[in-house]
Short mmCIF file of C-alpha atoms in Angstrom, two decimals:
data_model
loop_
_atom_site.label_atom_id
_atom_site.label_comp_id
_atom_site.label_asym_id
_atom_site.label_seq_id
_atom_site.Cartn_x
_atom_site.Cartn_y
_atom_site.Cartn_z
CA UNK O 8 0.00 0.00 0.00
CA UNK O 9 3.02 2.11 0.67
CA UNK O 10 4.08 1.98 -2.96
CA UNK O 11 0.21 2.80 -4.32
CA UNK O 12 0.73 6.19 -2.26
CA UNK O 13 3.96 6.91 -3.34
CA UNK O 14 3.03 6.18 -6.83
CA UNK O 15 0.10 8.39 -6.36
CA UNK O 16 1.80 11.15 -4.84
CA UNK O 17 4.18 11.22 -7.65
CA UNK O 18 1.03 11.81 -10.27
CA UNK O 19 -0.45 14.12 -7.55
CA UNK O 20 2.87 16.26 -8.36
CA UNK O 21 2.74 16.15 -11.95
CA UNK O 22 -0.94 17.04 -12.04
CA UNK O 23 -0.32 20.14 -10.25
CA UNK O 24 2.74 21.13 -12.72
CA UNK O 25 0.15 20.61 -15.76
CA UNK O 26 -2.82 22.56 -14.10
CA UNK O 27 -0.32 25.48 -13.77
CA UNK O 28 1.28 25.04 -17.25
CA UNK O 29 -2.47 24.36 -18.81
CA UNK O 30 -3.24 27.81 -16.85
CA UNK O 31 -0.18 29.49 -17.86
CA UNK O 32 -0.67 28.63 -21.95
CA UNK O 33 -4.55 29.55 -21.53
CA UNK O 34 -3.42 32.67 -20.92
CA UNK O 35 -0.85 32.98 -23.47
CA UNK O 36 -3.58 32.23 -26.03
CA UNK O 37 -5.79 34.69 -24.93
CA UNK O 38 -3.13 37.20 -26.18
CA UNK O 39 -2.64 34.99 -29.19
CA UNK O 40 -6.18 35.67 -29.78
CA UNK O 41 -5.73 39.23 -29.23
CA UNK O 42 -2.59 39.71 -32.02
CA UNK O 43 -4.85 37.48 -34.12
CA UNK O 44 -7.72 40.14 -33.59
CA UNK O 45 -5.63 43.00 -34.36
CA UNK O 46 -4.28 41.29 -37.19
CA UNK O 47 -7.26 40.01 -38.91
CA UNK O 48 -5.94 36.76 -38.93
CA UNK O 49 -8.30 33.89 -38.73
CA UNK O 50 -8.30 31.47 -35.52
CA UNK O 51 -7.38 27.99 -37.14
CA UNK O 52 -3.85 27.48 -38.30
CA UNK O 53 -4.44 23.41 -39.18
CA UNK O 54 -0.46 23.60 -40.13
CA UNK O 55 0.63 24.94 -36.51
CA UNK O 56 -1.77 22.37 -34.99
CA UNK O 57 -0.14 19.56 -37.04
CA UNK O 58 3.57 21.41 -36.58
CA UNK O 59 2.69 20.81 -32.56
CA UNK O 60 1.55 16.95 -32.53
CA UNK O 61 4.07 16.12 -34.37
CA UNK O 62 6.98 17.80 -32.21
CA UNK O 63 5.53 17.04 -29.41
CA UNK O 64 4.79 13.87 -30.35
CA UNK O 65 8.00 13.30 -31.20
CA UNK O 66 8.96 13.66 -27.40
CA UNK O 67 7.31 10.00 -26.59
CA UNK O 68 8.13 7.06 -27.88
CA UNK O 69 6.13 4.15 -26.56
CA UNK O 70 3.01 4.48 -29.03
CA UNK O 71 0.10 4.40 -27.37
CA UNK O 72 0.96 7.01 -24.84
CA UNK O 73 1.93 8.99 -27.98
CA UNK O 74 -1.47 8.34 -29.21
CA UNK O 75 -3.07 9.34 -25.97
CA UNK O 76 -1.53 12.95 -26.13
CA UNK O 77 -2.72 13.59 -29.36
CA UNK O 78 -6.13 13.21 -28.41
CA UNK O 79 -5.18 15.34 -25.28
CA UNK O 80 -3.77 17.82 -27.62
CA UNK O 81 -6.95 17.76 -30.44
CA UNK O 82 -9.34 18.00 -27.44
CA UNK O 83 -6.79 21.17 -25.81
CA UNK O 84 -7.30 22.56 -29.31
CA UNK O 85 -10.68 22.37 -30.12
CA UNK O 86 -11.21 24.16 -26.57
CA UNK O 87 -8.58 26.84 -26.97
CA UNK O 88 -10.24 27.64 -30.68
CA UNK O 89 -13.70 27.94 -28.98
CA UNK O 90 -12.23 30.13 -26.58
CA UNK O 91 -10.37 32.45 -29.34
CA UNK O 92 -13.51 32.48 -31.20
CA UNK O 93 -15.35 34.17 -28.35
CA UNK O 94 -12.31 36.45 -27.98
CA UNK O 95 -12.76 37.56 -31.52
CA UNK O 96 -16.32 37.83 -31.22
CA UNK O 97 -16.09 40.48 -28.31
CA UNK O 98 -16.71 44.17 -28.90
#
């Protein structure tokens, strides 16, 4: 049982590292929206969002965890988009 808790606490630590990372890039897209705003540039960039899964991707090799974060990553993008899109859409 000792182990299980360790083990735990170990995912415990990463989780809060990627809440605060998650928060941190939120924000940065905000002001991505922003720039795109000012710019008149539309929201979806299909060749950044394929430039990112497969860098990042890049970064795991067993294959199935690979697979794993892509869906993380589609799922991060189609709620950072959403988010942009109300950006845009503000007065």
């Amino acid at each position: 049982m000792e182990r299980l808790n360790n083990l735990r606490d170990k995912v415990d630590v990463i989780d809060k590292q990627m809440a605060k990372l998650f928060a941190e890039r939120i924000e940065l897209v905000k002001e991505i929206a922003q720039v795109k705003k000012e710019l008149e540039l539309p929201i979806y960039d299909q060749g950044r969002e394929t430039f990112i899964i497969i860098r990042n991707g890049a970064y795991i090799e067993d294959r199935n965890t690979r697979m794993m974060y892509f869906e993380m990553l589609t799922k991060m993008f189609e709620l950072t988009k959403k988010m942009q899109e109300e950006i845009l859409h503000q007065n």
